[in-house]
Coordinates of C-alpha atoms in Angstrom, one line a residue:
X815 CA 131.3 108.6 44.2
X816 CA 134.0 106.9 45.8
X817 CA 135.7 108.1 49.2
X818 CA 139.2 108.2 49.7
X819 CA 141.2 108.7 52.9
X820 CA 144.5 110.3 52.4
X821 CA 147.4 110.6 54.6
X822 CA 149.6 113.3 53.9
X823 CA 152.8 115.5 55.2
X824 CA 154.0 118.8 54.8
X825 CA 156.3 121.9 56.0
X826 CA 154.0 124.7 56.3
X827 CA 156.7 127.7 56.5
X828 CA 155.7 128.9 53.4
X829 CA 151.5 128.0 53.5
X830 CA 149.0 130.5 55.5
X831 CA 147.9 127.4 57.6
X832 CA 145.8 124.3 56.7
X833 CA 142.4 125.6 55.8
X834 CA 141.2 127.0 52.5
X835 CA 141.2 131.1 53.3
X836 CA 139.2 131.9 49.9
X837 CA 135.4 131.0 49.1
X838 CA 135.5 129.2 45.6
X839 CA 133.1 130.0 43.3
X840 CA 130.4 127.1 42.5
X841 CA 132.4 125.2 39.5
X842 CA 129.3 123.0 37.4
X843 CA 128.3 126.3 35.4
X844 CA 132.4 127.5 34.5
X845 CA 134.2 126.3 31.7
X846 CA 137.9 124.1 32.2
X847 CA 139.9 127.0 32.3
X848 CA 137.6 129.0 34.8
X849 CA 137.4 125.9 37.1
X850 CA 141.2 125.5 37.3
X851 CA 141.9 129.0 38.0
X852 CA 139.5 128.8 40.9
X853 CA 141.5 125.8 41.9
X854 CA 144.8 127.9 41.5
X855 CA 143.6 130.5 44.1
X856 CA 144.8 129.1 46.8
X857 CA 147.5 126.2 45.3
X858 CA 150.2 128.1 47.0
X859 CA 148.7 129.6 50.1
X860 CA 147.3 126.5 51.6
X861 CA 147.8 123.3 52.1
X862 CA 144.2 122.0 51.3
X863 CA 144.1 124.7 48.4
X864 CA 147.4 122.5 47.2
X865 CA 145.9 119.9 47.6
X866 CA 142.6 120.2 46.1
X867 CA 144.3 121.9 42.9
X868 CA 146.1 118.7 42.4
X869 CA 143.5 116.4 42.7
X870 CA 141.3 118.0 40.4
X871 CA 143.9 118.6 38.4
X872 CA 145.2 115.3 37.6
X873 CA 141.9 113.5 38.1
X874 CA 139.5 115.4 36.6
X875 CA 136.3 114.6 38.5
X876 CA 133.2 115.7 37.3
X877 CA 132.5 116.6 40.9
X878 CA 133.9 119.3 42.9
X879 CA 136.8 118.6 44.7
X880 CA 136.6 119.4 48.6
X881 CA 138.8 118.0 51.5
X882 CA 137.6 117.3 54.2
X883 CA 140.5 117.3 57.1
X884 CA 141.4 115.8 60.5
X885 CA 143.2 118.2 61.8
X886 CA 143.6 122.5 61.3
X887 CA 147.5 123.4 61.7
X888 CA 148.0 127.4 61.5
X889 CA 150.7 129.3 59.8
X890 CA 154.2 127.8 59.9
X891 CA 153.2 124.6 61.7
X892 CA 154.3 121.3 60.1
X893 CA 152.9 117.7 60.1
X894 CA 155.2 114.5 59.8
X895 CA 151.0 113.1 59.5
X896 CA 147.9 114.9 58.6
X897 CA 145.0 113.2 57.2
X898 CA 141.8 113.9 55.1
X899 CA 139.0 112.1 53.1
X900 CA 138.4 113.5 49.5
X901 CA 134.9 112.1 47.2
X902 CA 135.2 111.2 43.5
X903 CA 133.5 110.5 40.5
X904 CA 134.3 108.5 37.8
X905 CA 136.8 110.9 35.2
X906 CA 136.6 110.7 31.4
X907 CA 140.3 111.7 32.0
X908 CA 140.9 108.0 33.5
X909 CA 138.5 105.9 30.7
X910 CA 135.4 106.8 33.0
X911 CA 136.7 104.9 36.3
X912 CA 137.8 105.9 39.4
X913 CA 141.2 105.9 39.8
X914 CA 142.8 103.0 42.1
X915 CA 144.8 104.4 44.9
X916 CA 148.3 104.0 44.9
X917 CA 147.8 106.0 41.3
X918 CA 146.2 108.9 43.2
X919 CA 149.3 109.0 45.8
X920 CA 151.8 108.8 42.8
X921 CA 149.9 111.4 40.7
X922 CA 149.3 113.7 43.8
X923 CA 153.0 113.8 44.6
X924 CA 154.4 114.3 40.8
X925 CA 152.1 117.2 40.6
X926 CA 153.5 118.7 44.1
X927 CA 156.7 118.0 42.9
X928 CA 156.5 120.2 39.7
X929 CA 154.9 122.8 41.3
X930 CA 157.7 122.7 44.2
X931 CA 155.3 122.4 47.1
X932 CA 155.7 121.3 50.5
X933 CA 153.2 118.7 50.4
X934 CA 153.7 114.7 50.2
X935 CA 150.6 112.1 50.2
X936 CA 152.2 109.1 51.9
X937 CA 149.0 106.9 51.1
X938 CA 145.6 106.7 49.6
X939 CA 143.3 103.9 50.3
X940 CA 139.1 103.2 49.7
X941 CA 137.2 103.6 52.8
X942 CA 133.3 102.6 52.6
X943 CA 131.0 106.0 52.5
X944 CA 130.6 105.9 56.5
X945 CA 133.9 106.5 57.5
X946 CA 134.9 109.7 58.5
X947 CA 138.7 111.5 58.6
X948 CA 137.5 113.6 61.6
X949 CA 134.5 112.5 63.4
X950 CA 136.5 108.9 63.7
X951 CA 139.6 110.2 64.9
X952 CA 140.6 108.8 68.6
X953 CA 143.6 110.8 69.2
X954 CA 146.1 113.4 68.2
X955 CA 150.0 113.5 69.0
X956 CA 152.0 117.1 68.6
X957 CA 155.2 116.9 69.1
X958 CA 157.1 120.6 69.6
X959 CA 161.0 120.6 68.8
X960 CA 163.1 123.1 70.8
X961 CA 166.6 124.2 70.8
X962 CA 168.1 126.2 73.8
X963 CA 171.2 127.8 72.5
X964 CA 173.9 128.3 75.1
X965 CA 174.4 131.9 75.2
X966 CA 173.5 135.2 72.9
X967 CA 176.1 137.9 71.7
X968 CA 174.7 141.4 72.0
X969 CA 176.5 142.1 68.9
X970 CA 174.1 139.3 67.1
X971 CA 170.9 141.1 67.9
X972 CA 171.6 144.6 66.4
X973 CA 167.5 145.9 65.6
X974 CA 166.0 148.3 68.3
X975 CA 163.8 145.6 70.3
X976 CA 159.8 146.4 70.2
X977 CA 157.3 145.7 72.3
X978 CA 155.4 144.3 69.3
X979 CA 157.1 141.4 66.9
X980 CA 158.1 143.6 63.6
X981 CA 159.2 141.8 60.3
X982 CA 162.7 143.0 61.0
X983 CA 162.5 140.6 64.2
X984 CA 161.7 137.8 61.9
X985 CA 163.9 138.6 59.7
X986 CA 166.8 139.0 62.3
X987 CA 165.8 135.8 63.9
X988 CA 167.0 134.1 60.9
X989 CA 170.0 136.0 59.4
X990 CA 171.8 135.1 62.9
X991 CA 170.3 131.7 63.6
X992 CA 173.0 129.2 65.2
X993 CA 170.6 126.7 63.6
X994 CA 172.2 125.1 60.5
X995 CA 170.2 125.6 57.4
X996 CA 168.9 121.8 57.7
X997 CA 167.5 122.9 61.2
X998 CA 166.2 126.5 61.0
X999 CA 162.8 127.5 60.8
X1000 CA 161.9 123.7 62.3
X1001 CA 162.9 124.9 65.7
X1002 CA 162.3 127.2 68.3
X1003 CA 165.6 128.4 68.9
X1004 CA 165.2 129.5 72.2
X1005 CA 167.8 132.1 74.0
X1006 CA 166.9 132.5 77.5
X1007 CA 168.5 136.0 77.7
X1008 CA 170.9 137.4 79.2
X1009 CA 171.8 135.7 82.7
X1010 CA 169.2 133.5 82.3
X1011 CA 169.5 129.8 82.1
X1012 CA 167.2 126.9 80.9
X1013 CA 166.4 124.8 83.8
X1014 CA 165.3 121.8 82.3
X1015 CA 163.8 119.8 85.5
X1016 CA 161.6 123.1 86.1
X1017 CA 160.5 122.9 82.3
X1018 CA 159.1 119.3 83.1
X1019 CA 157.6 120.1 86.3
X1020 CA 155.4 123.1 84.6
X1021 CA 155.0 120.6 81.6
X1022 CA 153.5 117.4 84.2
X1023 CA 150.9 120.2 85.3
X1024 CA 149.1 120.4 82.8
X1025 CA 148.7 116.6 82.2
X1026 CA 144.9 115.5 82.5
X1027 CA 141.9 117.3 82.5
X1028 CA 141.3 121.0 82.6
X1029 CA 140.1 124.2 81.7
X1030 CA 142.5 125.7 79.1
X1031 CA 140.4 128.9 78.7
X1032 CA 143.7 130.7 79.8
X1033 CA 145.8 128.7 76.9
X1034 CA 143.4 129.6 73.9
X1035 CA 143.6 132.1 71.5
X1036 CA 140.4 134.9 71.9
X1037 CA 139.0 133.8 68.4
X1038 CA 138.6 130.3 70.2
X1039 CA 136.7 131.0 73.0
X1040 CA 133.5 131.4 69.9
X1041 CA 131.9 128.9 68.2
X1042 CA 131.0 130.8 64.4
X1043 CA 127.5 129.9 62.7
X1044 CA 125.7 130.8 59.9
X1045 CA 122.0 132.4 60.8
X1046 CA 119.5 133.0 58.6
X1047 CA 121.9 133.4 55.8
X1048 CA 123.7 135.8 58.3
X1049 CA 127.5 134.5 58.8
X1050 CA 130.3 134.7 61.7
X1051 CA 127.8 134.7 64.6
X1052 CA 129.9 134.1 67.6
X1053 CA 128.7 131.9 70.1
X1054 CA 130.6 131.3 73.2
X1055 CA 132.1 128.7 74.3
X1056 CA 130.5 126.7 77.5
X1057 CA 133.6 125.6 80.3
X1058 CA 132.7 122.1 79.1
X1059 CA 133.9 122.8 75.6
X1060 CA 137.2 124.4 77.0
X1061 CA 138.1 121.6 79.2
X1062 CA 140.3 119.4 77.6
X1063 CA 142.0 115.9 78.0
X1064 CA 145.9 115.7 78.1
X1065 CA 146.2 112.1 78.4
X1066 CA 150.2 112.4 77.6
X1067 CA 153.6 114.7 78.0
X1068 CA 157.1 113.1 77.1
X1069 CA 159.7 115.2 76.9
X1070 CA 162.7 114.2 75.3
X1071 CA 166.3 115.5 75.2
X1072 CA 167.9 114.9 72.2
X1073 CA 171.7 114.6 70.5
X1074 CA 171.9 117.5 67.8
X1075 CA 170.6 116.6 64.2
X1076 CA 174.2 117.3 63.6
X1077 CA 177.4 116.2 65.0
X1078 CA 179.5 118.6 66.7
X1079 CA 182.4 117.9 65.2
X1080 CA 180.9 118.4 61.7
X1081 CA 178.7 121.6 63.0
X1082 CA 181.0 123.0 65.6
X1083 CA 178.4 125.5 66.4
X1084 CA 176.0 122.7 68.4
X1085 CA 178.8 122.5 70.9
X1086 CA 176.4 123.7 73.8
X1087 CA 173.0 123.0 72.8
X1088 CA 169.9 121.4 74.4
X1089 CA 168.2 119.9 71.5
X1090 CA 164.7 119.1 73.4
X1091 CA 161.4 117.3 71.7
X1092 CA 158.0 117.5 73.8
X1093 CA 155.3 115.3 72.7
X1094 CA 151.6 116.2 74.1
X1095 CA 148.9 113.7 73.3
X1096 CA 145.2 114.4 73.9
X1097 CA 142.4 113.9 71.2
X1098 CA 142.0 117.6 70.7
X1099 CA 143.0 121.1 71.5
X1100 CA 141.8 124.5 71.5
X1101 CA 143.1 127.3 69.3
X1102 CA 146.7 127.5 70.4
X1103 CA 147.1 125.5 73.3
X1104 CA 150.1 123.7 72.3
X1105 CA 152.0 126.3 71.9
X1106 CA 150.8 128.2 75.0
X1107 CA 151.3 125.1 76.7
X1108 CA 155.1 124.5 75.7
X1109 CA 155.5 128.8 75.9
X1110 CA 154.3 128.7 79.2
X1111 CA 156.6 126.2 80.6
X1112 CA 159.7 127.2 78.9
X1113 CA 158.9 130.6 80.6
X1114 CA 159.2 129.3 83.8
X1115 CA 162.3 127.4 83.0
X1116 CA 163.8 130.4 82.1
X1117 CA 162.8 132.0 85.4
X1118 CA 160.2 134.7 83.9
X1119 CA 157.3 133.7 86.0
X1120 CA 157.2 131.2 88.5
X1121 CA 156.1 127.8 88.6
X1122 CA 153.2 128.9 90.5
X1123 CA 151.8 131.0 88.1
X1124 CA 150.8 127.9 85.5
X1125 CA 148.7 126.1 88.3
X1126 CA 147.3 129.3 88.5
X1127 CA 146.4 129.5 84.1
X1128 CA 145.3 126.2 84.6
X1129 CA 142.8 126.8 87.9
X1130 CA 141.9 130.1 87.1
X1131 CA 140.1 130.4 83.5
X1132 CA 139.4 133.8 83.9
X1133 CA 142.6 134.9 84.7
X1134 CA 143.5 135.4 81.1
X1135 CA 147.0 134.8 79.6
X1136 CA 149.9 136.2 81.6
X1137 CA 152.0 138.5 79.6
X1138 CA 155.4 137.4 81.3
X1139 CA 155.1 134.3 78.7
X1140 CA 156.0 133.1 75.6
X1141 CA 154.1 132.2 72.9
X1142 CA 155.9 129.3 71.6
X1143 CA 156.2 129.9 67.8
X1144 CA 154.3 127.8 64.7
X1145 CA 157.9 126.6 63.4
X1146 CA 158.9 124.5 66.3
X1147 CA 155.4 122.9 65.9
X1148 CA 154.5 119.8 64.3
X1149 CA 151.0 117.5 64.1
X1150 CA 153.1 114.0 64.5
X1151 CA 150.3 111.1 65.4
X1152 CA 147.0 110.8 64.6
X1153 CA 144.8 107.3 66.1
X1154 CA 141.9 106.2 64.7
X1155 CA 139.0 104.2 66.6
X1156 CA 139.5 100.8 66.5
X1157 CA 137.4 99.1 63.5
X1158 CA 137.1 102.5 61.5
X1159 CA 139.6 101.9 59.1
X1160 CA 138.9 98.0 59.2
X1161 CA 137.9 98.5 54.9
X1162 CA 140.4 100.5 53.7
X1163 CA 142.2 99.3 50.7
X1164 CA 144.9 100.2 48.1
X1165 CA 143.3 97.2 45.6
X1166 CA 141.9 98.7 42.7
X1167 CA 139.6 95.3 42.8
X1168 CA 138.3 95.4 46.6
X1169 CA 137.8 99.4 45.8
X1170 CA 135.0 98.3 43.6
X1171 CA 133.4 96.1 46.0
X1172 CA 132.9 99.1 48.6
X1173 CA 129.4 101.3 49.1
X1174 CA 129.6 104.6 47.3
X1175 CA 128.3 107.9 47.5
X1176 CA 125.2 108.4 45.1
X1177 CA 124.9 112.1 45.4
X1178 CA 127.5 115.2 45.7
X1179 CA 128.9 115.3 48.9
X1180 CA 127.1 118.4 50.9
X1181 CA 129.1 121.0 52.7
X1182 CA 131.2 120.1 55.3
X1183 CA 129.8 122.3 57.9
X1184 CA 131.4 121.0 61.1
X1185 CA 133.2 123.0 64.1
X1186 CA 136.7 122.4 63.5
X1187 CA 137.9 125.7 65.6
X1188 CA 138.7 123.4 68.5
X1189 CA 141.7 122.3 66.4
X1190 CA 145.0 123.8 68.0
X1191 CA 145.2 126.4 65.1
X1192 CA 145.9 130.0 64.3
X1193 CA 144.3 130.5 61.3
X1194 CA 141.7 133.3 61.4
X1195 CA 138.1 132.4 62.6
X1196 CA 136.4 131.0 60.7
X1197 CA 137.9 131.1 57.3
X1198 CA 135.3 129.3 55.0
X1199 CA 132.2 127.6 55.1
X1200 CA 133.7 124.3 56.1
X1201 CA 134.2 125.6 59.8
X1202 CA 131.1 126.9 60.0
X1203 CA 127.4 126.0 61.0
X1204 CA 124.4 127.0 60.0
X1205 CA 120.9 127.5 62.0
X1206 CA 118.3 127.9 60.8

């Protein structure tokens, strides 16, 4: 089999996350039809299900078709880059060869395009049977887009507030966004409240704080603080999580203030705004840490908790997450950079001709069985056998 490494974007307002939610049924014993409706399961829910149904559905492979990715994003989070390696056989569909490349990238994205889903492959190149899209990967690069609207109307927020986020919240958030419909649901349109203001200079300050290297026990979702194996056939064992494997490495925070996407005398309604882009680089996170992270300090710039209080989250890990804070949502969220170490991709190709010159796989690739719940996600924990590991 040959490997392919895949680079690919997507919006993820209308996917459940990254990972596959659904266990698929083993494929060698099913007939075409069977096998492709396995496929369609998850086509629409997620973006490896979408991408996985396209593959095997314009390729063919006698081989099941399983992704494994770089990086988990959760429900509603984007990627400008994600990136992935995929195994494959030789198809009878393509004159029993592998299929070159750029073919895959072109096939991939007609298929997405007819099926109207949010997912492009930007490139496809064969990598050598030792390279892996994970395992390899030096660093990661979020960036989280925010836009502080100047002041809210009473008469715009009509539903009876809850203390609990109800879909007539959501829904309200949109039916009177100030975002134009190029910009909403890829921001979080922050209104401070009223008489409150968005102090920016406090928003960096909270921000450089959590630069370097700390405990983000305080910053991670409860499903994260577990590591979930498979034991003697028995599955979701929790494990917890050591202080070691919480501590995490912010190497980089830029924040960014931005002209608006439109100009004001176009979109009169951006008179006002702070467009703002924060970009947190690190080479991984725990289960929602950017977004606790960019919640915590837009909390203190809108004075509701003080500066103090994230040095405390960060120096305290058993504190546990204070509820004066935001939650940053999954739409202002997007998985921007991803470095590789230096040599690992030194093989790649898009040449149909130097792909045939590259090791390949002799057998069926085994399960991907790898942690990947230290992957800033929201997706429930774990989801399918790829996250998990087994003991036995």
């Amino acid at each position: 089999m040959q490997r392919y490494f895949i680079k690919f974007n997507y919006l993820g307002t209308r996917f459940r996350g990254l990972q596959k939610q659904l266990f698929r049924e083993k494929t060698e014993k099913l007939s075409e039809p069977e096998v492709q409706l396995e496929y369609e399961k998850e086509e629409r829910t997620t973006v490896q299900g979408a991408l996985e149904s396209a593959v095997w559905n314009v390729v063919k492979p006698p081989n099941p078709v399983k992704f494994a990715t770089s990086s988990r994003t959760d429900k509603g989070v984007h990627a400008l880059i994600n990136t992935a390696h995929v195994d494959l056989c030789p198809s009878s569909w393509h004159h029993g060869k592998y299929v070159p490349p750029r073919k895959l990238t072109k096939m991939v994205n007609l298929w997405m395009i007819e099926k109207d889903l949010d997912v492009r492959v930007s490139k496809t190149v064969a990598v050598p049977p030792t390279f892996h899209s994970r395992y390899h990967v030096l660093s990661r690069s979020y960036l989280y887009k925010i836009a502080v609207v100047p002041e809210v109307f009473k008469s715009e927020t009509p539903f009876k507030k809850s203390r609990r986020r109800s879909k007539e919240k959501d829904n309200n958030d949109g039916i009177f966004s100030k975002l134009s419909i190029l910009e909403n649901g890829r921001y979080f349109e922050l209104k401070p409240g009223h008489g409150r203001t968005f102090e920016l200079e406090l928003f960096k300050q909270a921000l450089s704080l959590m630069e370097g290297e700390h405990n983000f026990s305080n910053f991670c979702k409860i499903q994260g603080h577990f590591k979930y194996y498979t034991i003697e056939g028995e599955r979701y064992i929790k494990i917890p999580r050591t202080a070691d494997e919480m501590t995490k490495n912010v190497t980089k925070i830029e924040v960014i203030c931005q002209p608006p996407p439109l100009p004001v005398s176009l979109y009169p309604s951006y008179d006002g705004f702070q467009f703002i882009d924060v970009v947190i680089e690190g080479k991984s996170f725990l289960h929602n840490q950017v977004r606790r992270m960019v919640g915590a300090a837009v909390s203190v710039a809108c004075g509701r908790i003080p500066l103090e209080k994230v040095s405390e989250l960060l120096e305290n890990p058993d504190v546990g997450w204070n509820g004066g804070c935001y939650i940053a949502p999954p739409n202002g969220l997007y998985l921007a950079k991803i470095e590789y170490k230096e040599g690992a991709l030194d093989q790649a190709t898009e040449s149909y001709e130097e792909m045939l010159k590259l090791g390949k796989i002799e057998l069926y690739p085994t399960e991907d069985k790898s942690d990947e719940t230290d992957i800033d996600s929201d997706q429930e924990t774990p989801v399918s056998y790829e996250s998990e590991k087994s003991i036995s």
